[in-house]
Coordinates of C-alpha atoms and ligand atoms in Angstrom, one line a residue:
Chain A
M1 CA 36.7 8.9 -8.8
A2 CA 33.6 10.5 -7.2
L3 CA 31.2 8.2 -5.2
V4 CA 28.1 9.7 -7.1
S5 CA 28.5 11.0 -10.5
V6 CA 25.6 12.5 -12.3
K7 CA 25.9 13.5 -16.0
D8 CA 23.5 15.5 -18.0
L9 CA 20.4 14.3 -16.2
H10 CA 17.1 15.2 -18.0
K11 CA 13.7 14.4 -16.7
S12 CA 10.2 15.4 -18.2
F13 CA 6.8 14.8 -16.9
G14 CA 4.7 15.0 -20.0
E15 CA 5.4 18.4 -21.5
L16 CA 6.9 19.7 -18.3
E17 CA 10.8 19.4 -18.3
V18 CA 11.6 19.4 -14.5
L19 CA 15.5 18.5 -14.9
K20 CA 17.1 20.2 -17.7
G21 CA 20.6 18.8 -17.6
I22 CA 22.1 18.1 -14.2
D23 CA 25.8 17.5 -13.6
L24 CA 26.8 16.6 -10.1
E25 CA 29.7 14.7 -8.6
I26 CA 29.7 13.9 -4.9
E27 CA 32.8 12.5 -3.0
A28 CA 32.6 9.8 -0.4
G29 CA 31.9 11.3 3.0
E30 CA 30.7 14.6 1.5
V31 CA 27.6 16.3 2.9
V32 CA 25.6 18.1 0.2
S33 CA 22.6 20.2 0.9
I34 CA 20.3 21.0 -2.2
I35 CA 18.3 24.2 -1.6
G36 CA 15.8 25.9 -4.0
R37 CA 12.3 27.1 -4.5
S38 CA 9.5 24.8 -4.3
G39 CA 9.1 23.2 -7.9
S40 CA 12.6 23.7 -8.9
G41 CA 13.2 19.8 -9.3
K42 CA 15.0 18.9 -5.9
S43 CA 12.8 16.0 -5.1
T44 CA 12.9 14.7 -8.7
L45 CA 16.6 14.7 -8.7
L46 CA 16.7 12.7 -5.5
R47 CA 14.2 10.3 -6.9
C48 CA 16.2 9.9 -10.0
L49 CA 19.1 9.1 -7.9
N50 CA 17.3 6.0 -6.3
Q51 CA 15.3 5.1 -9.4
L52 CA 11.8 6.0 -7.9
E53 CA 11.6 8.1 -11.2
Q54 CA 13.2 6.9 -14.5
H55 CA 15.1 9.8 -16.2
D56 CA 14.8 10.5 -19.9
W57 CA 18.7 11.2 -20.7
G58 CA 21.9 11.2 -18.9
T59 CA 23.7 8.8 -16.6
I60 CA 24.0 8.2 -12.8
H61 CA 27.1 6.1 -11.6
L62 CA 27.7 5.0 -8.0
A63 CA 31.4 4.5 -7.4
D64 CA 32.2 3.1 -10.8
Q65 CA 28.8 1.1 -11.3
R66 CA 26.1 2.2 -13.5
L67 CA 23.1 2.7 -11.3
D68 CA 20.4 3.6 -13.6
G69 CA 18.2 1.9 -16.2
T70 CA 18.0 -1.8 -15.4
A71 CA 21.6 -2.0 -14.4
M72 CA 21.0 -2.5 -10.6
S73 CA 18.0 -4.5 -9.2
P74 CA 16.0 -2.7 -6.6
G75 CA 17.7 -5.0 -3.9
E76 CA 21.2 -3.9 -4.9
L77 CA 20.1 -0.3 -5.2
S78 CA 19.0 -0.3 -1.7
Q79 CA 22.3 -1.4 -0.4
N80 CA 23.9 1.5 -2.3
V81 CA 21.4 4.3 -1.8
G82 CA 19.2 4.8 1.2
M83 CA 16.3 7.3 1.4
V84 CA 14.2 9.1 4.0
F85 CA 11.0 10.9 3.2
Q86 CA 9.4 13.9 4.5
S87 CA 6.4 11.9 5.6
F88 CA 8.3 9.1 7.3
N89 CA 6.4 6.4 5.6
L90 CA 6.9 3.8 8.5
F91 CA 5.1 0.6 8.2
P92 CA 2.2 1.2 10.7
H93 CA 1.5 -2.5 11.2
K94 CA 4.9 -3.2 12.2
T95 CA 6.9 -2.4 15.5
V96 CA 9.9 -0.2 15.3
I97 CA 12.2 -3.0 15.3
E98 CA 10.3 -5.0 12.7
N99 CA 10.2 -1.8 10.6
V100 CA 14.2 -1.9 10.7
M101 CA 14.6 -5.6 10.4
L102 CA 12.3 -6.0 7.5
A103 CA 14.6 -5.1 4.5
P104 CA 17.7 -7.0 5.9
L105 CA 15.5 -10.0 6.3
V106 CA 13.7 -10.0 3.2
V107 CA 16.0 -8.3 0.8
K108 CA 19.6 -9.4 2.1
Q109 CA 18.2 -12.7 3.8
T110 CA 20.3 -11.8 6.8
P111 CA 19.6 -14.5 9.7
R112 CA 17.3 -13.2 12.4
E113 CA 19.6 -12.9 15.2
E114 CA 21.9 -10.8 13.2
A115 CA 19.2 -8.7 11.7
R116 CA 18.1 -8.1 15.1
R117 CA 21.7 -7.1 16.2
I118 CA 22.0 -4.8 13.2
A119 CA 18.6 -3.2 14.0
E120 CA 19.4 -2.7 17.7
A121 CA 22.8 -1.0 16.6
V122 CA 21.1 1.5 14.1
L123 CA 18.3 2.2 16.7
A124 CA 21.0 3.0 19.3
K125 CA 22.6 5.2 16.9
V126 CA 19.4 7.4 16.4
G127 CA 18.6 7.2 20.0
M128 CA 15.5 4.9 19.8
S129 CA 16.6 2.0 21.9
E130 CA 14.0 2.5 24.5
K131 CA 11.1 2.2 22.0
V132 CA 12.0 -1.0 19.8
D133 CA 8.7 -2.5 20.5
A134 CA 6.5 0.5 20.0
Y135 CA 4.3 1.0 17.0
P136 CA 4.9 4.1 14.9
A137 CA 1.4 5.5 15.8
Q138 CA 2.7 5.5 19.4
L139 CA 5.8 7.7 18.5
S140 CA 6.1 11.5 18.0
G141 CA 6.9 12.8 14.5
G142 CA 10.6 13.3 15.5
Q143 CA 10.8 9.8 16.7
Q144 CA 9.2 8.2 13.8
Q145 CA 11.6 10.1 11.5
R146 CA 14.7 8.9 13.4
V147 CA 13.2 5.4 13.1
A148 CA 12.9 5.9 9.4
I149 CA 16.6 6.9 9.2
A150 CA 17.6 3.9 11.4
R151 CA 15.5 1.7 8.8
A152 CA 17.5 3.2 6.0
L153 CA 20.8 2.7 7.6
A154 CA 20.0 -0.9 8.3
M155 CA 20.8 -1.8 4.7
N156 CA 24.2 0.1 5.1
P157 CA 23.9 2.2 2.0
K158 CA 26.9 4.2 0.7
V159 CA 24.7 7.3 0.4
L160 CA 21.7 8.6 2.2
L161 CA 19.2 10.8 0.4
C162 CA 17.0 12.9 2.8
D163 CA 14.1 14.8 1.2
E164 CA 13.0 17.5 3.5
V165 CA 13.0 15.2 6.5
T166 CA 12.1 17.8 8.9
S167 CA 9.4 19.6 7.0
A168 CA 6.6 17.6 8.5
L169 CA 7.8 18.2 11.8
D170 CA 6.5 20.5 14.8
P171 CA 9.3 23.1 15.4
E172 CA 10.4 21.8 18.7
L173 CA 11.1 18.2 17.1
V174 CA 13.2 19.4 14.3
G175 CA 16.4 19.6 16.4
E176 CA 16.4 15.8 17.3
V177 CA 16.4 14.8 13.8
L178 CA 19.0 17.3 12.7
R179 CA 21.3 16.1 15.5
V180 CA 21.1 12.5 14.1
L181 CA 21.9 13.7 10.6
E182 CA 24.9 15.7 12.1
D183 CA 26.1 12.7 13.8
L184 CA 26.0 10.7 10.7
A185 CA 27.8 13.6 8.8
R186 CA 30.6 13.7 11.6
E187 CA 30.9 9.7 11.2
G188 CA 31.7 10.2 7.4
M189 CA 28.3 9.2 6.0
T190 CA 27.7 10.6 2.4
L191 CA 24.5 12.7 2.8
I192 CA 22.5 14.2 0.0
L193 CA 19.9 16.6 1.6
V194 CA 17.1 18.8 0.3
T195 CA 16.3 21.0 3.2
H196 CA 14.8 24.3 4.0
E197 CA 16.9 24.4 7.2
M198 CA 19.3 27.1 6.0
K199 CA 21.2 27.2 9.3
F200 CA 21.8 23.4 9.1
A201 CA 22.6 23.6 5.4
R202 CA 25.4 26.2 6.3
D203 CA 26.8 24.7 9.5
V204 CA 26.8 21.0 8.5
S205 CA 27.3 20.7 4.7
D206 CA 30.4 20.8 2.8
R207 CA 28.8 21.9 -0.2
V208 CA 25.6 23.7 -1.0
V209 CA 23.7 23.2 -4.4
F210 CA 21.0 26.0 -5.4
M211 CA 18.6 24.6 -7.9
H212 CA 16.6 26.9 -10.0
Q213 CA 14.0 25.9 -12.8
G214 CA 15.5 22.3 -13.3
R215 CA 19.2 23.4 -13.3
I216 CA 21.9 23.7 -10.7
H217 CA 22.2 27.6 -10.8
E218 CA 24.9 27.9 -8.4
S219 CA 26.9 25.6 -6.0
G220 CA 29.9 26.0 -3.8
D221 CA 31.1 25.8 -0.1
P222 CA 28.2 27.2 2.3
Q223 CA 30.2 30.3 3.6
T224 CA 30.8 31.7 0.1
L225 CA 27.4 30.9 -1.2
F226 CA 25.3 32.2 1.6
T227 CA 27.5 35.2 2.2
R228 CA 28.3 36.2 -1.4
P229 CA 25.9 34.8 -3.8
R230 CA 26.8 35.3 -7.4
T231 CA 23.3 35.4 -9.1
P232 CA 20.4 37.5 -8.2
E233 CA 18.0 34.4 -8.1
L234 CA 20.3 33.0 -5.2
N235 CA 20.3 36.2 -3.6
Q236 CA 16.5 36.6 -3.8
F237 CA 16.0 33.1 -2.5
I238 CA 18.4 33.5 0.5
A239 CA 16.5 36.9 1.4
S240 CA 13.2 35.1 1.0
V241 CA 14.2 32.3 3.5
L242 CA 16.2 34.1 5.9
Chain B
M1 CA -53.6 -32.8 3.0
T2 CA -52.2 -33.6 6.5
D3 CA -52.2 -30.9 9.3
F4 CA -49.0 -29.2 9.9
T5 CA -48.1 -28.0 13.3
L6 CA -45.9 -25.3 13.8
W7 CA -43.1 -27.4 14.8
D8 CA -43.3 -29.2 11.5
I9 CA -43.0 -26.1 9.7
V10 CA -40.1 -24.9 11.8
R11 CA -38.3 -28.3 11.7
N12 CA -38.6 -28.5 7.9
L13 CA -37.4 -24.8 7.7
L14 CA -34.4 -25.7 9.8
L15 CA -33.5 -28.6 7.8
A16 CA -33.6 -26.6 4.5
G17 CA -31.8 -23.8 6.3
R18 CA -28.8 -26.2 6.6
W19 CA -28.4 -25.9 2.8
T20 CA -28.7 -22.0 3.0
V21 CA -25.7 -22.2 5.3
V22 CA -23.7 -24.5 3.2
L23 CA -24.4 -22.9 0.0
S24 CA -23.4 -19.5 1.5
L25 CA -20.2 -21.1 2.9
I26 CA -19.3 -22.5 -0.5
A27 CA -20.2 -19.4 -2.2
F28 CA -18.0 -17.3 0.2
T29 CA -15.1 -19.6 0.4
G30 CA -14.9 -20.3 -3.3
G31 CA -15.4 -16.6 -4.1
A32 CA -12.8 -15.4 -1.7
V33 CA -10.3 -17.8 -3.3
V34 CA -11.0 -16.8 -6.9
G35 CA -11.4 -13.1 -5.7
L36 CA -8.0 -13.2 -4.1
V37 CA -6.3 -14.5 -7.3
L38 CA -8.3 -12.0 -9.3
T39 CA -7.2 -9.2 -7.1
L40 CA -3.5 -10.1 -7.1
A41 CA -3.5 -10.7 -11.0
R42 CA -5.3 -7.2 -11.6
M43 CA -2.9 -5.3 -9.4
G44 CA 0.2 -7.0 -10.8
G45 CA -0.7 -8.3 -14.1
L46 CA -0.1 -7.1 -17.8
W47 CA -2.9 -4.7 -19.2
P48 CA -4.7 -7.5 -21.3
V49 CA -5.0 -9.4 -17.8
R50 CA -6.2 -6.4 -15.9
W51 CA -8.7 -5.6 -18.8
L52 CA -10.2 -9.0 -18.8
I53 CA -10.6 -9.0 -15.1
R54 CA -12.3 -5.7 -15.1
L55 CA -14.6 -7.0 -17.9
Y56 CA -15.3 -10.0 -15.6
V57 CA -16.2 -7.8 -12.7
D58 CA -18.2 -5.5 -14.7
L59 CA -20.2 -8.3 -16.2
F60 CA -21.0 -9.9 -12.8
Q61 CA -21.7 -6.6 -11.3
G62 CA -23.8 -5.3 -14.1
T63 CA -26.2 -8.2 -14.3
P64 CA -28.9 -9.6 -12.1
L65 CA -27.8 -12.7 -9.9
L66 CA -30.9 -14.3 -11.1
M67 CA -29.7 -14.2 -14.6
Q68 CA -26.4 -15.6 -13.7
L69 CA -28.1 -18.6 -12.1
F70 CA -30.3 -19.2 -15.1
L71 CA -27.3 -19.1 -17.5
A72 CA -25.2 -21.4 -15.3
Y73 CA -28.3 -23.9 -15.0
F74 CA -30.0 -23.7 -18.2
G75 CA -27.1 -22.3 -20.4
A76 CA -24.9 -25.3 -19.2
A77 CA -27.7 -27.6 -20.1
V78 CA -27.7 -26.1 -23.7
L79 CA -24.1 -26.5 -24.1
G80 CA -24.5 -30.1 -23.3
F81 CA -23.2 -30.2 -19.7
D82 CA -25.6 -31.9 -17.2
V83 CA -25.3 -29.9 -14.1
S84 CA -27.2 -30.3 -11.0
A85 CA -29.0 -27.3 -9.2
W86 CA -26.2 -27.8 -6.6
T87 CA -23.3 -27.4 -9.1
A88 CA -25.1 -24.5 -10.9
A89 CA -25.9 -22.5 -7.8
S90 CA -22.4 -23.1 -6.3
V91 CA -20.6 -22.0 -9.4
A92 CA -22.7 -18.9 -10.3
L93 CA -22.8 -17.7 -6.6
T94 CA -18.9 -18.4 -6.3
L95 CA -18.2 -16.3 -9.4
F96 CA -20.8 -13.7 -8.4
T97 CA -19.0 -13.3 -5.0
S98 CA -15.5 -13.4 -6.5
A99 CA -16.3 -10.3 -8.8
F100 CA -17.6 -8.3 -5.8
L101 CA -14.9 -9.2 -3.6
C102 CA -12.3 -8.6 -6.2
D103 CA -13.7 -5.0 -6.5
I104 CA -13.9 -4.6 -2.8
W105 CA -10.3 -5.9 -2.2
R106 CA -8.9 -3.8 -5.1
G107 CA -10.2 -0.7 -3.4
C108 CA -8.6 -1.8 -0.2
V109 CA -5.1 -2.3 -1.7
E110 CA -5.3 1.1 -3.5
A111 CA -6.2 2.8 -0.2
V112 CA -2.8 2.0 1.4
P113 CA -1.0 5.3 0.7
S114 CA 1.6 5.3 -2.1
G115 CA 4.3 6.4 0.4
Q116 CA 4.2 2.8 1.6
W117 CA 5.0 1.4 -1.9
Q118 CA 7.8 3.8 -2.1
A119 CA 9.3 3.2 1.2
A120 CA 9.2 -0.7 0.5
R121 CA 10.7 0.1 -2.9
V122 CA 13.5 2.2 -1.6
L123 CA 14.4 -0.5 1.0
G124 CA 14.9 -3.0 -2.0
L125 CA 11.6 -5.0 -1.7
N126 CA 10.4 -6.1 -5.0
Y127 CA 6.7 -6.2 -6.1
L128 CA 5.7 -9.4 -4.4
Q129 CA 7.8 -8.7 -1.3
S130 CA 6.2 -5.4 -0.9
M131 CA 2.8 -6.9 -1.5
R132 CA 3.3 -9.6 1.0
H133 CA 5.1 -7.6 3.8
V134 CA 3.8 -4.2 3.5
I135 CA 0.7 -3.7 1.4
L136 CA -1.5 -6.8 2.0
P137 CA -1.2 -6.6 5.8
Q138 CA -2.5 -3.1 5.8
A139 CA -5.2 -3.7 3.0
L140 CA -6.4 -6.8 5.0
R141 CA -7.3 -4.7 7.9
L142 CA -9.2 -2.2 5.8
A143 CA -10.8 -5.3 3.9
V144 CA -12.4 -7.0 6.9
P145 CA -15.3 -4.9 7.5
P146 CA -16.6 -4.6 4.0
T147 CA -16.0 -8.3 3.4
V148 CA -18.0 -9.3 6.4
G149 CA -20.6 -7.0 5.2
F150 CA -20.8 -8.5 1.8
S151 CA -21.1 -11.8 3.3
V152 CA -24.7 -10.8 4.1
Q153 CA -25.3 -10.2 0.4
V154 CA -24.1 -13.7 -0.3
I155 CA -26.6 -15.2 2.2
K156 CA -29.5 -13.2 0.8
G157 CA -28.3 -14.2 -2.6
T158 CA -28.6 -17.7 -1.9
A159 CA -32.4 -17.3 -1.9
L160 CA -32.4 -16.8 -5.6
A161 CA -31.1 -20.4 -6.1
S162 CA -34.5 -21.6 -5.3
V163 CA -35.6 -20.6 -8.9
I164 CA -33.5 -23.3 -10.3
G165 CA -35.0 -25.8 -7.9
F166 CA -32.3 -25.9 -5.2
V167 CA -34.0 -26.6 -1.9
E168 CA -32.8 -24.1 0.6
L169 CA -34.7 -22.0 2.9
T170 CA -36.8 -20.1 0.4
K171 CA -37.5 -23.1 -1.6
A172 CA -38.5 -25.0 1.5
G173 CA -41.0 -22.2 2.3
T174 CA -42.6 -22.3 -0.9
M175 CA -42.9 -26.0 -0.8
L176 CA -44.4 -26.1 2.8
N177 CA -46.8 -23.4 1.8
N178 CA -48.1 -25.4 -1.1
A179 CA -48.9 -28.0 1.4
A180 CA -49.9 -26.1 4.6
F181 CA -51.3 -22.9 3.1
A182 CA -50.0 -20.6 5.9
P183 CA -48.2 -18.0 3.8
F184 CA -47.9 -15.5 6.5
T185 CA -46.5 -17.8 9.3
I186 CA -44.2 -19.7 6.9
F187 CA -42.7 -16.6 5.2
A188 CA -42.3 -14.7 8.3
L189 CA -40.3 -17.7 9.7
V190 CA -38.3 -17.8 6.4
A191 CA -37.5 -14.2 6.8
L192 CA -36.6 -14.6 10.6
G193 CA -34.3 -17.5 9.4
Y194 CA -32.4 -15.1 7.1
F195 CA -32.4 -12.3 9.7
I196 CA -31.0 -14.6 12.3
L197 CA -28.0 -15.5 9.9
C198 CA -27.4 -11.9 8.5
Y199 CA -28.0 -9.7 11.6
P200 CA -25.0 -10.9 13.7
L201 CA -22.8 -10.5 10.7
S202 CA -23.9 -7.0 9.9
R203 CA -23.6 -5.9 13.5
Y204 CA -20.0 -7.4 13.3
A205 CA -19.1 -5.6 10.2
R206 CA -20.2 -2.4 11.8
H207 CA -18.4 -3.0 14.9
L208 CA -15.2 -3.8 13.0
E209 CA -15.6 -0.6 11.0
K210 CA -15.8 1.6 14.1
K211 CA -12.9 -0.1 15.6
L212 CA -10.9 0.5 12.3
Y213 CA -11.8 4.1 12.4
G214 CA -11.0 4.2 16.0
A215 CA -7.4 2.9 15.4
G216 CA -6.9 5.8 13.2
I217 CA -6.0 3.9 10.2
R218 CA -6.6 5.6 6.7
Ligands
LIG1 N1 4.9 12.5 -10.7 C1 4.8 13.7 -11.2 N2 4.0 13.9 -12.3 C2 3.9 15.1 -12.9 N3 4.5 16.2 -12.4 C3 5.5 16.0 -11.5 C4 5.6 14.8 -10.7 N4 6.5 15.0 -9.8 C5 6.9 16.3 -9.7 N5 6.3 16.9 -10.7 C6 6.5 18.5 -11.1 O1 7.8 18.6 -11.3 C7 8.2 19.8 -10.8 C8 9.4 19.6 -9.7 O2 8.8 19.0 -8.6 P1 9.8 18.5 -7.4 O3 10.9 17.9 -8.0 O4 8.9 17.9 -6.5 O5 10.3 20.0 -6.8 P2 10.9 20.4 -5.5 O6 11.1 19.1 -4.8 O7 12.0 21.2 -5.8 O8 9.8 21.2 -4.9 C9 7.0 20.5 -10.0 O9 6.2 21.3 -11.0 C10 6.0 19.2 -10.0 O10 4.7 19.6 -10.1
LIG2 MG1 10.1 18.3 -3.0

């Protein structure tokens, strides 16, 4: 069975139907990039996957466990699905290591020394070992985003959702964040990324999903999808971003 | 009447000024405790709770403090409670302060960006954990300058307690003037007393505000 299984997912905001029946199966270890025009529902899909938004219809399963509705508490959910935001959202009043240790301490009630070890390990993984005692405001955007990735990894989630995690960065800082994601992909982390970095989507993902007007319009392996799009909408989209 | 030396006047005002300070402290401490409970209930409670608290805040903000003091003192008497001027002034000023602080603090909690709630939620923190570890520490930093600033209003508000016979700085001034007939000297000294209490607080509030903007929060 797939690790993530989404069936017939619908979501409206008032009159506006944003997701019009999404079916998506993602295997463990798979890296899936979601591309598409602004407003096509990419963020909403990710936010339904970790229940920041409640969908109106359909089901979401993780492994064989129902994830939506009240089936999972936020605490359980966070140990299954991690998320990294475009705007980092680090806690400005906490140092780097405190940011990373907070959820293990508070949600998992991990003993402090162990939480610290976990935090140091994930910070090393994203190359931020030197800055454990810095405050977010003292870091560059790229460094903040790497800490945000470490913070999500500290809960040891089965899937990591990334919503345009490089879009708020200066161009010269994009590379360091993408490299971290690439490392994670290589290590076998299951990643679902909404991204505008087409080169990254093509080189790193196992599968690319093109969303258009609330539906999965086309999906497939990146080579085929980018070189031989089947629909005019995808063709147009690729032309507009390359 | 006996002759009053300047020192007699100052000494009596200082003695009465103690009660201005004590009443201010009671009102501010009590108001802060009640205000904090109201703020948390207003942020996390069900809609009837939120609605009631909002009504409470609007009532206290929308009526003169003087009327609130009258109601606490004379109203309680009408209802058969025998309240002293002390109790009435403390209760009225506490409630008045709590309503304003509740409103100030709600604004501070709401000023914390929604991304902070989302980040906490995604990490698995529930409402209370998010409040305690993520939102309140940030709201607190925003809240210090306006809270210190409002304490000045509380101190000046205690002057109104004189109308229900509570002997604090203003009432003492009036009584002294009845005996000594030196209105200009006496009320200038009374005003100076308030200024000495309030000015450092306003300065401090302004300083904190600058520091906060300097730190780039918001
Ligand atoms: N909380 C919300 N309330 C109302 N409308 C929303 C909300 N979130 C998103 N939308 C709308 O849903 C549509 C899809 O948004 P989104 O999923 O963010 O698209 P994308 O991430 O692909 O740009 C947009 O039209 C957006 O305005
Ligand atoms: Mg989006």
